[in-house]
Coordinates of C-alpha atoms (C1' of nucleotides) in Angstrom, one line a residue:
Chain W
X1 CA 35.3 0.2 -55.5
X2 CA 38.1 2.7 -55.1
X3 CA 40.2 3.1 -58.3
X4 CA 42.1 5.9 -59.7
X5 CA 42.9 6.6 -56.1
X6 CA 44.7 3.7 -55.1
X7 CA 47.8 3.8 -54.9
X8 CA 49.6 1.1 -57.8
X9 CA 52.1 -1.4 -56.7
X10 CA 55.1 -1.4 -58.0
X11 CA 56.1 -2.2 -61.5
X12 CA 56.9 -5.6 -62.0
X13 CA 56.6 -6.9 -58.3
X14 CA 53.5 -9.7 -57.9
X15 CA 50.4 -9.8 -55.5
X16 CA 49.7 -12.9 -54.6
X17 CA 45.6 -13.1 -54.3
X18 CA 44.8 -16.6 -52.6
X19 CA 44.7 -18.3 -55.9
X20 CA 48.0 -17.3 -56.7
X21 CA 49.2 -17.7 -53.0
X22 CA 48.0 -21.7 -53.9
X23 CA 49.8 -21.8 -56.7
X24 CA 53.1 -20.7 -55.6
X25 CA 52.8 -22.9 -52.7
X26 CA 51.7 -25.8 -55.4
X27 CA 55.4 -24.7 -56.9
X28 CA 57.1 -24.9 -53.7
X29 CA 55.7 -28.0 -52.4
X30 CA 57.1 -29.9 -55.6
X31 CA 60.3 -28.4 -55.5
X32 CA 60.9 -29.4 -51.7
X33 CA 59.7 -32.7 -53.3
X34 CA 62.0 -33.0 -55.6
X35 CA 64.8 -31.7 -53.7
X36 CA 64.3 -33.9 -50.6
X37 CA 63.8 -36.7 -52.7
X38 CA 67.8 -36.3 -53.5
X39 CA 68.6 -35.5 -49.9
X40 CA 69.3 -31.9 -49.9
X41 CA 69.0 -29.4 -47.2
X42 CA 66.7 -26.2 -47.5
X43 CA 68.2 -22.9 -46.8
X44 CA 68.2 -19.5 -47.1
X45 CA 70.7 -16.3 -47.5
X46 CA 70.3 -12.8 -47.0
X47 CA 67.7 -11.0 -49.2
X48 CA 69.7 -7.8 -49.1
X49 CA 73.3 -7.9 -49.9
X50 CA 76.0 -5.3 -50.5
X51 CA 76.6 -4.5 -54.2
X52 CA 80.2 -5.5 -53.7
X53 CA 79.1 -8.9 -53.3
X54 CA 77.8 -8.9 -57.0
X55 CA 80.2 -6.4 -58.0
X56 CA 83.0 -9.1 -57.6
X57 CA 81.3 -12.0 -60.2
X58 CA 78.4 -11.4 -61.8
X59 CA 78.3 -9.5 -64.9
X60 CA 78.5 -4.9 -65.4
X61 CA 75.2 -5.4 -66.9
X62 CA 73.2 -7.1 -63.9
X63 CA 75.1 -5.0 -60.8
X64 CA 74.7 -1.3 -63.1
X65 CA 71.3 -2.3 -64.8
X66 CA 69.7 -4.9 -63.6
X67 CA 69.6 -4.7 -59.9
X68 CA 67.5 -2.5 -57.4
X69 CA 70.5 -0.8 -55.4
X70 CA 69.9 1.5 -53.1
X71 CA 72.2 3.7 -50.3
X72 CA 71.2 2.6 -46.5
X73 CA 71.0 5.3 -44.1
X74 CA 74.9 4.8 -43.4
X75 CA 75.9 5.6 -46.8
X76 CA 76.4 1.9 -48.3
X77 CA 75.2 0.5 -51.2
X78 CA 72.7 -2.2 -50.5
X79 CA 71.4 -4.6 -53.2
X80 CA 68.2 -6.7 -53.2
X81 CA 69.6 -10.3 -54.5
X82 CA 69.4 -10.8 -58.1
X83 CA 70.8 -14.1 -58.1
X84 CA 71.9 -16.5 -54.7
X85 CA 74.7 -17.8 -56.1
X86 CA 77.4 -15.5 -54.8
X87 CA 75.8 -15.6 -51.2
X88 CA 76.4 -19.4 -52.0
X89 CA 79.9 -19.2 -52.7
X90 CA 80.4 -17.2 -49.6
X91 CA 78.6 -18.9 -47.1
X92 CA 80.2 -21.9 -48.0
X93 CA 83.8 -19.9 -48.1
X94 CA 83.1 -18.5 -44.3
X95 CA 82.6 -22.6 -43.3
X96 CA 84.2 -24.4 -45.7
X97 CA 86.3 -26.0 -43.1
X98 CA 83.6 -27.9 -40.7
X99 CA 80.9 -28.2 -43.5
X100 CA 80.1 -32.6 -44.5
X101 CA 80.8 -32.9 -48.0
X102 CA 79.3 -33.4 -50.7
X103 CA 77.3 -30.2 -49.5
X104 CA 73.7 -30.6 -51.4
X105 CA 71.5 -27.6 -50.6
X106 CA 68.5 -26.6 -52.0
X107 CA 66.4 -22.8 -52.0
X108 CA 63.4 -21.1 -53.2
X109 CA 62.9 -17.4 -52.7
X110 CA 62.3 -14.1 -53.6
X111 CA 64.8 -12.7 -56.0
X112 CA 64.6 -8.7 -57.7
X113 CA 65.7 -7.8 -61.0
X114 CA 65.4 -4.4 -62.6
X115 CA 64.1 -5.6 -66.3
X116 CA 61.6 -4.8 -68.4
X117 CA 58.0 -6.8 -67.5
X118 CA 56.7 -8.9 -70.4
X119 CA 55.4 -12.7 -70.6
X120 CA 57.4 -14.9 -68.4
X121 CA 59.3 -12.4 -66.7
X122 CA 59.2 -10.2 -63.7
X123 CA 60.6 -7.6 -61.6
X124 CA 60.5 -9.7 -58.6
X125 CA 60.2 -13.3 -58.5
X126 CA 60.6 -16.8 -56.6
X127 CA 63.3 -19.1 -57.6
X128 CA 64.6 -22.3 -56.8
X129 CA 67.7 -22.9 -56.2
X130 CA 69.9 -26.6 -56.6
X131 CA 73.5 -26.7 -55.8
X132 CA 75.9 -30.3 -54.9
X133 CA 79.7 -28.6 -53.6
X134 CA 82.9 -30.8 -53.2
X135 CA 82.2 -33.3 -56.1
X136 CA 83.6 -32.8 -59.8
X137 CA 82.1 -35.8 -62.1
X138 CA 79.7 -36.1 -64.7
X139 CA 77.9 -38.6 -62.4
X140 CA 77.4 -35.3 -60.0
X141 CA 76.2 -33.5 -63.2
X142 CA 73.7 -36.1 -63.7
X143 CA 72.2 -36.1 -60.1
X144 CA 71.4 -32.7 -60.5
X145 CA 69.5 -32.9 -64.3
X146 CA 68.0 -35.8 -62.2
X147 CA 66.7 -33.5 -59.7
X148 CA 65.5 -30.9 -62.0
X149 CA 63.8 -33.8 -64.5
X150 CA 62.4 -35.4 -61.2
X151 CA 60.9 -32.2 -60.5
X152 CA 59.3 -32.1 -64.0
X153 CA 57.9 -35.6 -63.8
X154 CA 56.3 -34.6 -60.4
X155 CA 54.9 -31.2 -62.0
X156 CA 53.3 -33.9 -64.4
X157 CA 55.0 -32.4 -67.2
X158 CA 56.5 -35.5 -69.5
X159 CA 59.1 -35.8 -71.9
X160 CA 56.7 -35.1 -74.6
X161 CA 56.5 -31.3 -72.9
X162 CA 60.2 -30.5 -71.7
X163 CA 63.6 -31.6 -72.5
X164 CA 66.3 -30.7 -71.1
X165 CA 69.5 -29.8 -73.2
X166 CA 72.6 -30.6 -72.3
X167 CA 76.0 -29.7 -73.5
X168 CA 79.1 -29.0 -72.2
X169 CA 81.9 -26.3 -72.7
X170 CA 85.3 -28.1 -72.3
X171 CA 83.8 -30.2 -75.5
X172 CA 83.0 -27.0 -77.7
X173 CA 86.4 -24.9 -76.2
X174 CA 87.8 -28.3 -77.7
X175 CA 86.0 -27.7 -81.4
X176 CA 86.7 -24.5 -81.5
X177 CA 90.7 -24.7 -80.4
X178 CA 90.1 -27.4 -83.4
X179 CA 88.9 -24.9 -85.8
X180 CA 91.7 -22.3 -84.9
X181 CA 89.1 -20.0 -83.2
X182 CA 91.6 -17.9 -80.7
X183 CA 90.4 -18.0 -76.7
X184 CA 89.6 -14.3 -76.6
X185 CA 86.9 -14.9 -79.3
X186 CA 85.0 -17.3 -77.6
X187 CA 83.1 -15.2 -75.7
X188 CA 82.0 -13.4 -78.6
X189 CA 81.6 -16.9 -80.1
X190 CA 79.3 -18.4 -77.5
X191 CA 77.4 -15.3 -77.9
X192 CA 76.9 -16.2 -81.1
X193 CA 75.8 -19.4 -80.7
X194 CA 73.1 -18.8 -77.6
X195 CA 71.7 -16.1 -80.5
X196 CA 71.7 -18.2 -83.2
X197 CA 68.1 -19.7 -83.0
X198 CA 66.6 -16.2 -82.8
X199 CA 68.0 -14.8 -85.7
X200 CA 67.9 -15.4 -89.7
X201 CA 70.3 -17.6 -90.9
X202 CA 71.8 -15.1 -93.4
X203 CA 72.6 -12.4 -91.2
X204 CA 73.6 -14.5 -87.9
X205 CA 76.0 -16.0 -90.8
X206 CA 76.8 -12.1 -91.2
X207 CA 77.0 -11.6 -87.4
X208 CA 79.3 -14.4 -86.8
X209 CA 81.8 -13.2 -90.0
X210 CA 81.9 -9.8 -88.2
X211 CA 82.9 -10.9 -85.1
X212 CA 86.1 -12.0 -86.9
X213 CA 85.8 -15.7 -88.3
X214 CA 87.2 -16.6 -91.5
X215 CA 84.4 -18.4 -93.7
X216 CA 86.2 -21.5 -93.0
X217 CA 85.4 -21.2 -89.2
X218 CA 82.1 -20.8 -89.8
X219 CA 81.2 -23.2 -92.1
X220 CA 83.2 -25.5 -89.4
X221 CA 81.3 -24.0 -86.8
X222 CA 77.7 -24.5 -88.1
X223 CA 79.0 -28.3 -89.0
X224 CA 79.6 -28.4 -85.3
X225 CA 76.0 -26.7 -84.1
X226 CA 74.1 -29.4 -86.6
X227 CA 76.3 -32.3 -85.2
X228 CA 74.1 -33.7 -82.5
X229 CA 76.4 -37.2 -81.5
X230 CA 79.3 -34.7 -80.9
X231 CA 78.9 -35.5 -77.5
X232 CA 80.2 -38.8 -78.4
X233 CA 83.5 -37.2 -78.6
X234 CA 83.3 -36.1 -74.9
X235 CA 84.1 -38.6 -72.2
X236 CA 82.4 -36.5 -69.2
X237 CA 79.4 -36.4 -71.9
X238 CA 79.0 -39.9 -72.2
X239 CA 79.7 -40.8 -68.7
X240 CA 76.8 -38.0 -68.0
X241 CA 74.4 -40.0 -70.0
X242 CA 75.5 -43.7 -68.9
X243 CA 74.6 -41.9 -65.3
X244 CA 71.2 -40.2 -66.5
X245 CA 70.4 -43.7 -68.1
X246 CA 71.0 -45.3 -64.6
X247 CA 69.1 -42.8 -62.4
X248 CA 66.3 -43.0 -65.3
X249 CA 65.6 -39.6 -66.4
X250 CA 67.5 -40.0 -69.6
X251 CA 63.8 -39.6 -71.5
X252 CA 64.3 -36.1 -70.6
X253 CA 67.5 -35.6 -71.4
X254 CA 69.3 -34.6 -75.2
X255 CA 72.2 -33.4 -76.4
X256 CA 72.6 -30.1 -78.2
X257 CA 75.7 -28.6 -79.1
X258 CA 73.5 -25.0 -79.4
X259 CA 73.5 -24.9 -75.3
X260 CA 75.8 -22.6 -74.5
X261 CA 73.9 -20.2 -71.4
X262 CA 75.4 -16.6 -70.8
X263 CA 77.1 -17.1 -67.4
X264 CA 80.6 -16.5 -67.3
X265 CA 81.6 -19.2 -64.5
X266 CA 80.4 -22.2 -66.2
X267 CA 83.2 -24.4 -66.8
X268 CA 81.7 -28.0 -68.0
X269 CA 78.3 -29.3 -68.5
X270 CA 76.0 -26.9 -68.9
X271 CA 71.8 -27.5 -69.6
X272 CA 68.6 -25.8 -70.0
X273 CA 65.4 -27.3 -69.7
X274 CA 62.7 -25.7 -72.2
X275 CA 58.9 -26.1 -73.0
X276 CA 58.6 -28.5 -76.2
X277 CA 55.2 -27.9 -77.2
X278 CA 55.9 -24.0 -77.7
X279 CA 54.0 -21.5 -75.6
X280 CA 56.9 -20.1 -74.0
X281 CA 60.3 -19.7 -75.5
X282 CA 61.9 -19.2 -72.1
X283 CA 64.1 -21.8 -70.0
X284 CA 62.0 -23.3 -67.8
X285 CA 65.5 -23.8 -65.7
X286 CA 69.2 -23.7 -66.3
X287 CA 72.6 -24.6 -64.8
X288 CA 75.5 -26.1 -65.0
X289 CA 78.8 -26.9 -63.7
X290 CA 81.4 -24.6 -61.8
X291 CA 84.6 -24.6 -60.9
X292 CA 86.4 -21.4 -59.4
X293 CA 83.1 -19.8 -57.4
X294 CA 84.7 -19.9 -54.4
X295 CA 88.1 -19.0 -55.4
X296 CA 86.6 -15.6 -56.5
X297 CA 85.2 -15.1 -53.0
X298 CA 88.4 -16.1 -51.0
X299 CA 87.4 -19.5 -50.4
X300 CA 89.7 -22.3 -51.2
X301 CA 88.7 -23.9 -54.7
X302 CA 85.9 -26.0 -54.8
X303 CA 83.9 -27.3 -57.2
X304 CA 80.0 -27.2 -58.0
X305 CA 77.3 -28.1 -60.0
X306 CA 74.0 -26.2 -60.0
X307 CA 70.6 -24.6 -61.7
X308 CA 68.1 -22.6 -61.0
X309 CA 64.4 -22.3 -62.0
X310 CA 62.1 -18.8 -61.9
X311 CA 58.3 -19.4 -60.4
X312 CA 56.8 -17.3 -63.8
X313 CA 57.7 -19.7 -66.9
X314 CA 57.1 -23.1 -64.9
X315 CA 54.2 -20.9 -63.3
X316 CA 52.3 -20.0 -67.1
X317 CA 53.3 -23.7 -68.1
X318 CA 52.2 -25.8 -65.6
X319 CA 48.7 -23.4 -65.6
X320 CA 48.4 -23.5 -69.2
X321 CA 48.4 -27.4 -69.6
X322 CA 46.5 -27.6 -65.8
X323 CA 48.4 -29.0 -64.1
X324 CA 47.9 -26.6 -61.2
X325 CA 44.9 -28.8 -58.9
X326 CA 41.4 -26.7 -58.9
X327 CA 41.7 -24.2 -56.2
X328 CA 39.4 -24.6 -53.5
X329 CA 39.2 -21.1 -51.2
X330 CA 38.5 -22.1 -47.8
X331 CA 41.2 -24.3 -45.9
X332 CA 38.3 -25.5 -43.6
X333 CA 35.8 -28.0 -45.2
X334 CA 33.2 -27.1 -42.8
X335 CA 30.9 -24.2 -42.2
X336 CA 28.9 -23.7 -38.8
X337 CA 26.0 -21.4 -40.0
X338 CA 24.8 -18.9 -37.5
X339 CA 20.6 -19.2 -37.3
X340 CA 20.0 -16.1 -35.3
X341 CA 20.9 -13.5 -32.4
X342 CA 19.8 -16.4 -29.8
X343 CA 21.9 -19.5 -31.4
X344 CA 24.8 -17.4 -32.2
X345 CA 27.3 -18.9 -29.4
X346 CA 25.8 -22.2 -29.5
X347 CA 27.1 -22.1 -33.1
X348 CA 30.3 -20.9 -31.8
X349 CA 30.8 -23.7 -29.0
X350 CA 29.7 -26.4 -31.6
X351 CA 32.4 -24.6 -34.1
X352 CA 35.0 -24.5 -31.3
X353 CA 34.3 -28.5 -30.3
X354 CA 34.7 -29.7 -33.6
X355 CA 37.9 -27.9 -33.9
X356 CA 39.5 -29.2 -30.8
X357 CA 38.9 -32.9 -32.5
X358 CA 41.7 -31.7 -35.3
X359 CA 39.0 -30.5 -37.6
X360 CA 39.1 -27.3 -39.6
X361 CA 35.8 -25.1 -39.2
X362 CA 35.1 -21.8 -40.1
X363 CA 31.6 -19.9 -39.2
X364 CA 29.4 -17.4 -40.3
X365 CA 31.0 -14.1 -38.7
X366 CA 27.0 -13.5 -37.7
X367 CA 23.6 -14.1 -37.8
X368 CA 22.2 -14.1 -41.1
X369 CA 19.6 -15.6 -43.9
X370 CA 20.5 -19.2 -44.2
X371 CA 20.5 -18.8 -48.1
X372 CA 23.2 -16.0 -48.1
X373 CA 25.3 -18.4 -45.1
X374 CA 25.0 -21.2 -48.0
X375 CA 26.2 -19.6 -50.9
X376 CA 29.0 -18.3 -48.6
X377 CA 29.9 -22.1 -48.1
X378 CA 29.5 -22.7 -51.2
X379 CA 31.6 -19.8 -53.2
X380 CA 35.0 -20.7 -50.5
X381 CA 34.2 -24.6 -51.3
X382 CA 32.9 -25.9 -48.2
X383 CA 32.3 -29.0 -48.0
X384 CA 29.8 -29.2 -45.0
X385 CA 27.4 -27.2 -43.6
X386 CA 26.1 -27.2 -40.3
X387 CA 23.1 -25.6 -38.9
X388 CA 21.6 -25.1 -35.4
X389 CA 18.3 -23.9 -35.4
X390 CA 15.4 -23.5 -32.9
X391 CA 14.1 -27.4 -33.6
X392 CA 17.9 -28.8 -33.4
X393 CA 18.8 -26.8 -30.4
X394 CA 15.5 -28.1 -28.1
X395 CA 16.1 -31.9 -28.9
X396 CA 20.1 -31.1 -28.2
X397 CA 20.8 -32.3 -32.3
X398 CA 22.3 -30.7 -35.0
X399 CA 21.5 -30.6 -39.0
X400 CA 24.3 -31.4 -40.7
X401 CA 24.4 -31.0 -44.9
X402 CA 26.4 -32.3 -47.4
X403 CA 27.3 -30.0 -50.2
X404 CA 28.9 -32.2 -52.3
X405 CA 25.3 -34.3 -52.9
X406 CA 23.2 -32.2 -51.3
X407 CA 21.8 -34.8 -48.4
X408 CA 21.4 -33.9 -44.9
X409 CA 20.5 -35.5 -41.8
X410 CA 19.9 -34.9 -38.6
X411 CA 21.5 -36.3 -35.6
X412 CA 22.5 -36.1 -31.4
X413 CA 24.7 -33.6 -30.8
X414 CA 27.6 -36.4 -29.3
X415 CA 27.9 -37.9 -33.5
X416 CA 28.5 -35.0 -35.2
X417 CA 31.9 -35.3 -35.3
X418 CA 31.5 -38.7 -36.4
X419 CA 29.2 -37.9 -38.9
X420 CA 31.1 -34.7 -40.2
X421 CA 34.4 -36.9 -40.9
X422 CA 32.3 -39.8 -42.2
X423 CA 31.8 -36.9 -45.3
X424 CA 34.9 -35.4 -45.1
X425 CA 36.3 -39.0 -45.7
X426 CA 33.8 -40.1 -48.0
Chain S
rG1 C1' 67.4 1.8 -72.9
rC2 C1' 64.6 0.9 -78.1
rG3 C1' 60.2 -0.6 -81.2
rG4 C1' 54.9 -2.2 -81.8
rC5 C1' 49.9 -2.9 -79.9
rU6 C1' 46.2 -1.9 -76.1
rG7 C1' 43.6 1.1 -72.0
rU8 C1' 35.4 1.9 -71.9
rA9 C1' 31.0 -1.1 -65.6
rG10 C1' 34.0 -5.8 -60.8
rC11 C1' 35.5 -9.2 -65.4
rU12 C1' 35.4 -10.0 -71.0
rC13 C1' 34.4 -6.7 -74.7
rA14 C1' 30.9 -3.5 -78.2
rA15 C1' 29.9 1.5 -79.7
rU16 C1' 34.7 4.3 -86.1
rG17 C1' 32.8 12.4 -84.8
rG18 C1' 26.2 12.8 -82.8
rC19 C1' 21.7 10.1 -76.2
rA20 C1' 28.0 5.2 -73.3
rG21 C1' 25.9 -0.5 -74.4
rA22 C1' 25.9 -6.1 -74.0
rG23 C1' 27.2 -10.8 -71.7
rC24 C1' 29.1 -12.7 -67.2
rA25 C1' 29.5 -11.4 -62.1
rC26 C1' 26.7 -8.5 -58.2
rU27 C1' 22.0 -7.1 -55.2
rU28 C1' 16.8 -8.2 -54.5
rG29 C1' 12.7 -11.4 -55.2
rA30 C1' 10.1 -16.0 -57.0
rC31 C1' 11.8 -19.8 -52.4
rU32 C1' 10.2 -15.8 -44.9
rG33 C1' 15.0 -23.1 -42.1
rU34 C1' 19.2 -24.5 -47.0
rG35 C1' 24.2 -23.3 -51.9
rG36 C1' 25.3 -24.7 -57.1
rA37 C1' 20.1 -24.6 -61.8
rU38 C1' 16.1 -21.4 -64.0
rC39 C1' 13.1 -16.8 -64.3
rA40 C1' 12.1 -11.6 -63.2
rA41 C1' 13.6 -6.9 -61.5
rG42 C1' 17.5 -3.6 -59.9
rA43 C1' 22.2 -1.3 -59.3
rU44 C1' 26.9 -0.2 -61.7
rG45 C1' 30.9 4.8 -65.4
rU46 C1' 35.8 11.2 -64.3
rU47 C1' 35.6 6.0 -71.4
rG48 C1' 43.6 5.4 -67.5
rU49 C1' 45.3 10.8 -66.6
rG50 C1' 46.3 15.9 -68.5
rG51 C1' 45.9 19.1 -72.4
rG52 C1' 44.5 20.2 -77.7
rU53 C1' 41.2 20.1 -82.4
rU54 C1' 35.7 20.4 -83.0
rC55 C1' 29.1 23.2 -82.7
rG56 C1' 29.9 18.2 -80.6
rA57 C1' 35.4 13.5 -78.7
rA58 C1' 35.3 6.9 -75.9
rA59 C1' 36.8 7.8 -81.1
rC60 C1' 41.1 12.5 -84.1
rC61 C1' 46.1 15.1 -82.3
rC62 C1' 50.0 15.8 -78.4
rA63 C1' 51.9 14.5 -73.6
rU64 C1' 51.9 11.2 -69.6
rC65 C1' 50.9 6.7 -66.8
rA66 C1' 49.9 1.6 -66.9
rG67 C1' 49.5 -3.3 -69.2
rC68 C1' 50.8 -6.7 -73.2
rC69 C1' 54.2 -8.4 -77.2
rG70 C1' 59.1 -8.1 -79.2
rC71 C1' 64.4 -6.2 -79.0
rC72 C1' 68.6 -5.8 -75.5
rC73 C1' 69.7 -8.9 -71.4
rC74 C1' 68.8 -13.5 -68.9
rA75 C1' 74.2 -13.6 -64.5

RNA sequence: GCGGCUGUAGCUCAAUGGCAGAGCACUUGACUGUGGAUCAAGAUGUUGUGGGUUCGAAACCCAUCAGCCGCCCCA
């Protein structure tokens, strides 16, 4: 093997070996699951985008740091997505007009952020996307917690392994107009509060004093952060969970007046599902509800309600408690063997007849030593063998082997595909 | 962008300044028409890269690259 010379990939992006390939495809197929279960639509937008796009919304810190931006050949500055929600908001602007509402669209693709590779998080990455435009209720808030806590429950991971948190911002703008917090410090604020789990009590008590709170406010605040029936105070709140009670994912679902999540444009509910029994401390997905998206655009206002999910976290999760099924290599259960120079394209006719009945079949490339043809099967999973040699081909039959218990039998040519799906079946 | 740890065979790792090794995997054979088990034999190295210290470096020092963990950030 080659080493020094090859040439590396590039930091943080992913090769996906076959195993891996499985596994992603493992991801997507539950996430079209859960998404279809709901009745939303799959679609796509542009992977490359003008920074202008992003440059409009999204935070300095994600356009200036965070994104892989590059001039085209005319001059302009082209970004690879780092996030699909503004090419949300302005594909729905462009046909807001003649699109059937409520618009429920779901997405999962490749997304490129210019961060720092550790555990859980990549330079390049799959995500799915969840969005429901044209509605504005808690009941439309639930349907999408549903939708991510279906997806959970089909991922076979229960309640006992993720929650999802749940809060919501009108509620805690409300506490904190009630503790005489002033609006330009709740940014800082909410800051504050997303940090407050990572850092010692004494100096995020310091932290938060800095920021400008009288010791009064604080003390207020962390009566507020420990409170968890506050949500009893919020009417959207306890419609949410009347809702999530009725579409019967509430097992998943908990208050916590802690959720705050860094975006800028979330206006009401916001949640965060996260891994319970500990190995990750990232979201496994977030989202939550906004209002003026496609005002910032041009659009006319609308309002949404949305999440997304990264492929790494669910990815080391769902692997870690295996839930991913056991990989099996080849797609094609059976394996015509290849006796010799003079049976070759007998092999190869068999191989092509089977196929033309719907089954899948791969050969042997070639003639070789039955032993190394087996193992072959064997190491890609195979699940049949079939061999033609010099006694099957003069009586016109055909040995066929079972690797799964090791039995074979030999029979007329015109059963084998009778006999092969009477295994494949079995 | 900042801090810490780690780079040795395809993989997981040993060798603490004195001949670069083991297990697994691999190849071959036992078994010339049958895989997964067992046994035997064999092959495998620019010790990430570049420099320095030393009689002597995988080990110590400097630089650099890569990976992991954390910070920042997570839209």
């Amino acid at each position: 093997m080659a080493s020094k010379s090859v040439i590396q990939s590039v930091k943080g992006t992913r090769e996906f070996y076959p195993e891996e390939m499985a596994q992603r495809n493992y991801i997507y197929s539950k996430v079209r699951e859960a998404s279809q279960t709901f009745g939303y639509q799959e679609w796509d937008a542009p992977f490359l985008e003008t920074i202008d796009l992003y440059a409009a919304k999204s935070g300095e810190e994600l356009v200036k740091e965070q994104s892989f931006c590059f001039p085209d050949r005319g001059g302009d500055l082209i970004t690879l997505r780092p996030e699909l929600t503004p090419s949300l908001a302005r594909m729905i602007a462009q046909k807001q007009g003649e699109l059937a509402y409520p618009v429920r669209w779901w997405s999962f693709g490749p997304f490129w952020r210019y961060e720092r590779p550790q555990r859980g998080r990549s330079r390049e990455f799959f995500q799915w996307n969840v969005d429901m435009l044209g509605v504005n209720s808690p009941e439309a808030d639930a349907e999408l917690i549903a939708v991510g806590a279906t997806f959970l429950k089909l991922a076979g991971l229960t309640p006992q392994f993720a929650t999802i948190f749940v809060n919501n911002r009108r509620l805690m703008d409300a506490q904190f107009d009630a503790l005489g917090i002033p609006a330009e410090k709740r940014l800082d604020v909410s800051g504050a509060v997303d940090r407050r789990t990572k850092m010692e009590p004494v100096k995020w008590d310091e932290y938060v004093l800095e920021i400008g709170l009288s010791q009064e406010q604080l003390d207020g605040l962390k009566q507020i952060l420990t409170n968890f029936d506050l949500w009893q105070k919020s009417d959207e709140l306890v419609r949410l969970f009347k809702a999530l009670e009725a579409l019967g994912v509430k097992e998943y679902v908990k208050f916590d007046p802690n959720i705050m999540r860094g975006l800028l444009y979330y206006t009401g509910t916001v949640f965060e599902a996260f891994d319970t029994s500990g190995s990750v401390r990232r979201a496994i997905f977030g989202g939550g509800r906004y209002d003026n998206l496609l005002r910032d655009v041009g659009g006319d206002p609308l309002s949404g309600v949305g999440f997304a999910m990264g492929d790494v976290v669910i990815g080391i999760l769902l692997k870690e408690k295996g839930l991913i099924p056991a990989f099996v290599p080849t797609p094609a259960p059976v394996l015509v063997t290849i006796f010799d120079e003079s049976l070759w394209m007998e092999s190869f006719s068999l191989a092509a007849e089977l196929r033309a009945t719907g089954i899948k079949v791969t050969s042997y490339p070639e003639p070789a030593k039955l032993p190394k043809q087996f193992k072959f099967a064997d190491r890609m999973g195979a699940k049949v063998t079939i061999v033609i040699g010099p006694d099957e081909a003069a009586a016109g039959k055909v040995t066929i082997k079972n690797l799964t218990n090791s039995t074979q039998e030999t029979v007329a040519r015109a059963d084998v595909e009778k006999t092969v799906r009477k295994i494949l079946e079995g």
